[in-house]
mmCIF file of C-alpha atoms in Angstrom:
data_model
loop_
_atom_site.group_PDB
_atom_site.id
_atom_site.type_symbol
_atom_site.label_atom_id
_atom_site.label_comp_id
_atom_site.label_asym_id
_atom_site.label_seq_id
_atom_site.Cartn_x
_atom_site.Cartn_y
_atom_site.Cartn_z
ATOM 1 C CA MET A 739 -44.578 -65.888 -91.457
ATOM 2 C CA ALA A 740 -44.601 -62.947 -89.066
ATOM 3 C CA ILE A 741 -47.630 -60.676 -88.876
ATOM 4 C CA ILE A 742 -46.747 -57.008 -88.416
ATOM 5 C CA TYR A 743 -49.174 -54.405 -87.112
ATOM 6 C CA ARG A 744 -48.761 -50.646 -87.324
ATOM 7 C CA CYS A 745 -50.392 -49.078 -84.263
ATOM 8 C CA GLN A 746 -51.139 -45.475 -83.396
ATOM 9 C CA ILE A 747 -51.815 -44.022 -79.960
ATOM 10 C CA GLU A 748 -53.839 -40.839 -79.524
ATOM 11 C CA LEU A 749 -53.661 -39.316 -76.053
ATOM 12 C CA HIS A 750 -56.947 -38.327 -74.417
ATOM 13 C CA ASP A 751 -55.206 -37.054 -71.254
ATOM 14 C CA SER A 752 -51.819 -35.494 -70.675
ATOM 15 C CA LEU A 753 -49.023 -38.073 -70.416
ATOM 16 C CA TYR A 754 -46.395 -37.828 -67.686
ATOM 17 C CA TYR A 755 -43.389 -39.894 -66.666
ATOM 18 C CA ALA A 756 -40.039 -38.544 -65.515
ATOM 19 C CA SER A 757 -37.645 -39.504 -68.289
ATOM 20 C CA ARG A 758 -35.353 -36.565 -67.453
ATOM 21 C CA GLU A 759 -34.897 -34.595 -64.231
ATOM 22 C CA ILE A 760 -33.325 -31.134 -64.450
ATOM 23 C CA GLY A 761 -33.338 -29.612 -60.980
ATOM 24 C CA ARG A 762 -37.029 -29.246 -60.123
ATOM 25 C CA LEU A 763 -38.130 -29.827 -63.710
ATOM 26 C CA TYR A 764 -39.374 -33.321 -64.526
ATOM 27 C CA GLU A 765 -39.536 -33.739 -68.287
ATOM 28 C CA THR A 766 -41.434 -36.320 -70.334
ATOM 29 C CA GLU A 767 -39.595 -37.449 -73.475
ATOM 30 C CA PRO A 768 -41.939 -37.738 -76.499
ATOM 31 C CA ILE A 769 -41.111 -41.438 -76.891
ATOM 32 C CA ILE A 770 -42.854 -44.350 -75.159
ATOM 33 C CA HIS A 771 -40.594 -47.202 -74.053
ATOM 34 C CA ASN A 772 -41.431 -50.637 -75.412
ATOM 35 C CA TYR A 773 -41.408 -52.134 -71.900
ATOM 36 C CA ALA A 774 -44.162 -49.690 -70.872
ATOM 37 C CA LEU A 775 -46.200 -50.522 -73.968
ATOM 38 C CA CYS A 776 -46.118 -54.257 -73.209
ATOM 39 C CA TYR A 777 -47.693 -53.649 -69.811
ATOM 40 C CA ALA A 778 -50.171 -51.053 -71.101
ATOM 41 C CA LEU A 779 -51.379 -53.371 -73.893
ATOM 42 C CA GLY A 780 -52.021 -56.154 -71.406
ATOM 43 C CA LEU A 781 -49.510 -58.507 -73.009
ATOM 44 C CA VAL A 782 -47.743 -59.338 -69.738
ATOM 45 C CA ASP A 783 -48.907 -62.298 -67.623
ATOM 46 C CA SER A 784 -51.964 -62.842 -69.814
ATOM 47 C CA GLN A 785 -54.041 -65.939 -70.374
ATOM 48 C CA ILE A 786 -55.298 -64.442 -73.647
ATOM 49 C CA TYR A 787 -51.798 -64.187 -75.120
ATOM 50 C CA SER A 788 -50.426 -67.296 -73.327
ATOM 51 C CA THR A 789 -47.791 -65.277 -71.463
ATOM 52 C CA ILE A 790 -48.492 -66.494 -67.915
ATOM 53 C CA VAL A 791 -45.496 -66.047 -65.596
ATOM 54 C CA ALA A 792 -44.502 -68.039 -62.523
ATOM 55 C CA GLU A 793 -46.681 -67.399 -59.477
ATOM 56 C CA GLU A 794 -43.894 -65.676 -57.553
ATOM 57 C CA HIS A 795 -43.625 -63.108 -60.368
ATOM 58 C CA SER A 796 -47.360 -62.699 -60.913
ATOM 59 C CA TYR A 797 -48.412 -59.320 -62.276
ATOM 60 C CA ARG A 798 -52.123 -59.745 -62.943
ATOM 61 C CA TYR A 799 -53.595 -59.152 -59.512
ATOM 62 C CA PHE A 800 -51.072 -58.007 -56.958
ATOM 63 C CA CYS A 801 -47.440 -56.874 -56.915
ATOM 64 C CA PRO A 802 -46.003 -57.540 -53.451
ATOM 65 C CA GLU A 803 -42.972 -55.321 -54.120
ATOM 66 C CA GLN A 804 -42.263 -52.376 -56.373
ATOM 67 C CA VAL A 805 -39.260 -53.981 -58.030
ATOM 68 C CA PRO A 806 -39.240 -54.272 -61.850
ATOM 69 C CA LYS A 807 -39.105 -57.841 -63.138
ATOM 70 C CA TYR A 808 -38.753 -57.167 -66.846
ATOM 71 C CA GLU A 809 -36.890 -60.366 -67.627
ATOM 72 C CA GLU A 810 -39.403 -62.584 -65.830
ATOM 73 C CA HIS A 811 -42.377 -60.705 -67.320
ATOM 74 C CA LEU A 812 -41.230 -60.254 -70.922
ATOM 75 C CA THR A 813 -39.477 -63.562 -71.601
ATOM 76 C CA PRO A 814 -42.871 -65.311 -72.138
ATOM 77 C CA LEU A 815 -43.518 -62.828 -74.970
ATOM 78 C CA ASN A 816 -40.360 -64.102 -76.669
ATOM 79 C CA GLN A 817 -41.663 -67.647 -76.291
ATOM 80 C CA GLN A 818 -44.927 -66.648 -78.012
ATOM 81 C CA GLY A 819 -43.135 -64.695 -80.756
ATOM 82 C CA ILE A 820 -44.605 -61.323 -79.737
ATOM 83 C CA TYR A 821 -42.518 -58.144 -79.893
ATOM 84 C CA VAL A 822 -43.502 -54.496 -79.424
ATOM 85 C CA THR A 823 -41.255 -51.646 -80.599
ATOM 86 C CA PRO A 824 -40.958 -48.321 -78.781
ATOM 87 C CA ALA A 825 -43.396 -45.622 -79.939
ATOM 88 C CA ARG A 826 -42.245 -42.427 -81.639
ATOM 89 C CA SER A 827 -44.132 -39.152 -81.800
ATOM 90 C CA LEU A 828 -45.932 -38.369 -85.062
ATOM 91 C CA ASN A 829 -47.359 -35.137 -83.707
ATOM 92 C CA HIS A 830 -47.143 -33.823 -80.170
ATOM 93 C CA SER A 831 -47.166 -30.715 -78.023
ATOM 94 C CA SER A 832 -46.160 -30.196 -74.400
ATOM 95 C CA VAL A 833 -47.771 -28.587 -71.363
ATOM 96 C CA LEU A 834 -45.940 -27.331 -68.267
ATOM 97 C CA ASN A 835 -47.621 -27.852 -64.915
ATOM 98 C CA THR A 836 -46.396 -26.567 -61.551
ATOM 99 C CA TRP A 837 -47.092 -28.550 -58.407
ATOM 100 C CA LYS A 838 -46.398 -27.812 -54.773
ATOM 101 C CA TYR A 839 -47.101 -29.322 -51.400
ATOM 102 C CA ALA A 840 -46.370 -28.635 -47.737
ATOM 103 C CA ASN A 841 -45.478 -31.097 -45.019
ATOM 104 C CA ASN A 842 -48.438 -31.860 -42.748
ATOM 105 C CA ASN A 843 -47.429 -34.066 -39.849
ATOM 106 C CA TYR A 844 -50.459 -35.603 -38.137
ATOM 107 C CA HIS A 845 -50.581 -37.712 -34.965
ATOM 108 C CA VAL A 846 -47.127 -36.559 -33.871
ATOM 109 C CA GLU A 847 -45.925 -33.805 -31.620
ATOM 110 C CA MET A 848 -45.844 -30.631 -33.680
ATOM 111 C CA GLU A 849 -42.533 -28.800 -33.553
ATOM 112 C CA LYS A 850 -42.137 -25.190 -34.464
ATOM 113 C CA THR A 851 -40.306 -24.826 -37.761
ATOM 114 C CA GLN A 852 -37.955 -22.045 -38.707
ATOM 115 C CA LYS A 853 -39.344 -21.747 -42.236
ATOM 116 C CA ASN A 854 -42.666 -22.425 -43.926
ATOM 117 C CA ILE A 855 -41.565 -23.057 -47.520
ATOM 118 C CA PRO A 856 -43.625 -25.529 -49.563
ATOM 119 C CA SER A 857 -41.897 -28.034 -51.797
ATOM 120 C CA PHE A 858 -42.563 -27.402 -55.473
ATOM 121 C CA GLY A 859 -41.592 -28.510 -58.934
ATOM 122 C CA ARG A 860 -42.631 -28.435 -62.558
ATOM 123 C CA ALA A 861 -43.685 -31.313 -64.781
ATOM 124 C CA LYS A 862 -43.411 -31.074 -68.556
ATOM 125 C CA GLU A 863 -46.114 -33.397 -69.901
ATOM 126 C CA ILE A 864 -47.215 -34.499 -73.370
ATOM 127 C CA ALA A 865 -50.529 -32.818 -74.201
ATOM 128 C CA PRO A 866 -53.809 -34.527 -75.148
ATOM 129 C CA GLU A 867 -54.382 -35.217 -78.872
ATOM 130 C CA SER A 868 -50.685 -36.010 -79.339
ATOM 131 C CA LEU A 869 -50.121 -38.959 -81.680
ATOM 132 C CA PHE A 870 -47.596 -41.802 -81.411
ATOM 133 C CA GLU A 871 -46.739 -44.762 -83.647
ATOM 134 C CA PHE A 872 -45.296 -48.184 -82.876
ATOM 135 C CA PHE A 873 -45.204 -51.688 -84.371
ATOM 136 C CA VAL A 874 -46.152 -55.117 -83.065
ATOM 137 C CA ILE A 875 -44.528 -58.209 -84.586
ATOM 138 C CA SER A 876 -46.255 -61.514 -83.892
ATOM 139 C CA GLN A 877 -46.128 -65.075 -85.126
ATOM 140 C CA LYS A 878 -49.920 -65.318 -84.871
ATOM 141 C CA GLY A 879 -52.868 -62.952 -85.094
ATOM 142 C CA LEU A 880 -53.464 -60.641 -82.140
ATOM 143 C CA LYS A 881 -56.458 -58.641 -80.956
ATOM 144 C CA LEU A 882 -55.060 -55.591 -79.173
ATOM 145 C CA PRO A 883 -57.127 -53.359 -76.862
ATOM 146 C CA LYS A 884 -58.703 -50.149 -78.162
ATOM 147 C CA TRP A 885 -58.157 -48.216 -74.913
ATOM 148 C CA ILE A 886 -55.082 -48.281 -72.677
ATOM 149 C CA ARG A 887 -53.618 -46.357 -69.738
ATOM 150 C CA LEU A 888 -50.124 -44.848 -69.787
ATOM 151 C CA GLY A 889 -47.681 -43.054 -67.511
ATOM 152 C CA LYS A 890 -47.662 -42.033 -63.852
ATOM 153 C CA TRP A 891 -51.178 -40.586 -64.035
ATOM 154 C CA MET A 892 -52.576 -43.647 -65.868
ATOM 155 C CA SER A 893 -53.586 -41.361 -68.730
ATOM 156 C CA LYS A 894 -56.277 -42.576 -71.106
ATOM 157 C CA ALA A 895 -55.204 -43.246 -74.708
ATOM 158 C CA GLU A 896 -56.868 -44.688 -77.808
ATOM 159 C CA VAL A 897 -55.151 -47.351 -79.904
ATOM 160 C CA THR A 898 -55.820 -47.947 -83.600
ATOM 161 C CA VAL A 899 -54.349 -51.017 -85.271
ATOM 162 C CA GLU A 900 -53.586 -51.683 -88.948
ATOM 163 C CA GLN A 901 -52.149 -54.935 -90.254
ATOM 164 C CA LEU A 902 -49.379 -54.110 -92.709
ATOM 165 C CA PRO A 903 -49.371 -55.655 -96.204
ATOM 166 C CA LYS A 904 -47.278 -58.624 -97.193
ATOM 167 C CA HIS A 905 -43.613 -58.100 -96.534
ATOM 168 C CA LYS A 906 -40.339 -59.481 -97.816
ATOM 169 C CA ILE A 907 -37.033 -59.934 -96.038
ATOM 170 C CA SER A 908 -33.969 -58.174 -97.419
ATOM 171 C CA GLU A 909 -30.420 -58.002 -96.131
ATOM 172 C CA GLY A 910 -27.796 -55.285 -96.186
ATOM 173 C CA ILE A 911 -27.112 -51.859 -94.710
ATOM 174 C CA PHE A 912 -30.298 -49.951 -93.895
ATOM 175 C CA ILE A 913 -31.617 -47.099 -91.744
ATOM 176 C CA CYS A 914 -34.420 -47.619 -89.243
ATOM 177 C CA THR A 915 -36.091 -44.272 -88.597
ATOM 178 C CA HIS A 916 -38.151 -45.605 -85.684
ATOM 179 C CA PRO A 917 -36.715 -45.838 -82.153
ATOM 180 C CA LEU A 918 -35.323 -49.188 -81.047
ATOM 181 C CA ASN A 919 -34.243 -50.845 -77.837
ATOM 182 C CA PRO A 920 -30.497 -51.471 -78.415
ATOM 183 C CA LEU A 921 -30.393 -54.623 -76.263
ATOM 184 C CA ASP A 922 -33.031 -56.191 -78.503
ATOM 185 C CA VAL A 923 -31.190 -55.678 -81.817
ATOM 186 C CA MET A 924 -27.460 -55.508 -81.096
ATOM 187 C CA PHE A 925 -26.991 -59.299 -80.936
ATOM 188 C CA THR A 926 -28.639 -60.051 -84.288
ATOM 189 C CA ASN A 927 -27.620 -56.962 -86.277
ATOM 190 C CA GLN A 928 -24.489 -54.904 -86.647
ATOM 191 C CA VAL A 929 -25.344 -51.438 -85.343
ATOM 192 C CA ILE A 930 -23.234 -48.837 -87.161
ATOM 193 C CA SER A 931 -24.481 -45.425 -86.001
ATOM 194 C CA TYR A 932 -27.368 -44.020 -83.978
ATOM 195 C CA ASP A 933 -28.660 -41.212 -81.769
ATOM 196 C CA VAL A 934 -29.239 -41.996 -78.084
ATOM 197 C CA VAL A 935 -32.469 -41.194 -76.263
ATOM 198 C CA ASN A 936 -31.743 -41.306 -72.538
ATOM 199 C CA MET A 937 -34.621 -43.157 -70.883
ATOM 200 C CA PRO A 938 -34.757 -45.556 -67.960
ATOM 201 C CA PRO A 939 -34.598 -48.486 -67.578
ATOM 202 C CA VAL A 940 -32.784 -48.940 -70.937
ATOM 203 C CA SER A 941 -31.884 -45.948 -73.095
ATOM 204 C CA LEU A 942 -33.291 -46.160 -76.619
ATOM 205 C CA ILE A 943 -31.652 -45.408 -79.975
ATOM 206 C CA GLN A 944 -33.085 -43.776 -83.092
ATOM 207 C CA ASN A 945 -31.995 -42.880 -86.636
ATOM 208 C CA VAL A 946 -30.152 -46.185 -86.530
ATOM 209 C CA GLN A 947 -27.920 -47.304 -89.371
ATOM 210 C CA MET A 948 -27.311 -51.039 -89.177
ATOM 211 C CA GLN A 949 -26.435 -54.072 -91.220
ATOM 212 C CA GLY A 950 -28.526 -57.215 -91.154
ATOM 213 C CA GLN A 951 -31.897 -58.552 -92.216
ATOM 214 C CA TYR A 952 -34.940 -56.277 -92.316
ATOM 215 C CA TYR A 953 -38.605 -56.294 -93.298
ATOM 216 C CA GLN A 954 -39.704 -54.310 -96.363
ATOM 217 C CA PHE A 955 -43.334 -53.651 -97.305
ATOM 218 C CA ASP A 956 -45.005 -53.261 -100.681
ATOM 219 C CA GLY A 957 -46.086 -49.688 -101.281
ATOM 220 C CA ILE A 958 -44.526 -48.299 -98.079
ATOM 221 C CA GLN A 959 -41.261 -46.495 -98.668
ATOM 222 C CA ASN A 960 -38.649 -45.849 -95.997
ATOM 223 C CA LEU A 961 -40.154 -48.352 -93.561
ATOM 224 C CA LYS A 962 -37.584 -50.938 -92.581
ATOM 225 C CA ILE A 963 -37.880 -53.005 -89.415
ATOM 226 C CA PRO A 964 -35.097 -55.321 -88.208
ATOM 227 C CA VAL A 965 -35.699 -59.068 -88.348
ATOM 228 C CA ARG A 966 -34.941 -61.398 -85.402
ATOM 229 C CA ILE A 967 -35.738 -58.816 -82.782
ATOM 230 C CA GLU A 968 -36.632 -59.988 -79.269
ATOM 231 C CA TYR A 969 -36.366 -58.916 -75.646
ATOM 232 C CA ARG A 970 -32.917 -59.246 -74.111
ATOM 233 C CA PHE A 971 -31.786 -58.085 -70.699
ATOM 234 C CA ARG A 972 -28.012 -58.534 -70.514
ATOM 235 C CA ASN A 973 -25.141 -57.071 -72.499
#
């Protein structure tokens, strides 16, 4: 029987990644992609979780090229029956930071420029003390880290983990209020309606109405998580 953990993330630094670019504004969506969480939790290419990947795709020590290899890295999690959902915001606020820089060309012949205008932009980041929630589904017990790093700035965050009570599996039309990766559920459930959250590399969906099997938990209302959910990478 699957073990399901409810996890919360509390930010201790501001969190930044460019989920939306509007001119010179780089905005961070208050949702954390499940791919990012897998890496942050140390689940990828891990001896502890038995998710070692082939040597040519190794992630533990050195990445020879900055090319995402999600399929090669996350497929071993499917083989171990480990799945992490995206994280939604329970409580968050944003901060707006302005950055600027000028071009400094060293060790080359300096040419007189017509203008001296620094490049600049603004980054909308998620503020410290913001709180996120996600779920981990596993076929065996896991010990997840208490501290992780997230985003472009490798921001420090604290993870608290609670194992959910015994669940039962029901079937029918239901609403999942937590964000989902559509590739991971669309082949095992009939997705009826949803709201799209535009995020690379795969846009997420939320407020999803679907038909299929789902987990229900004693004493926890309105929490329904799809059954047979796993990482998929092709439509």
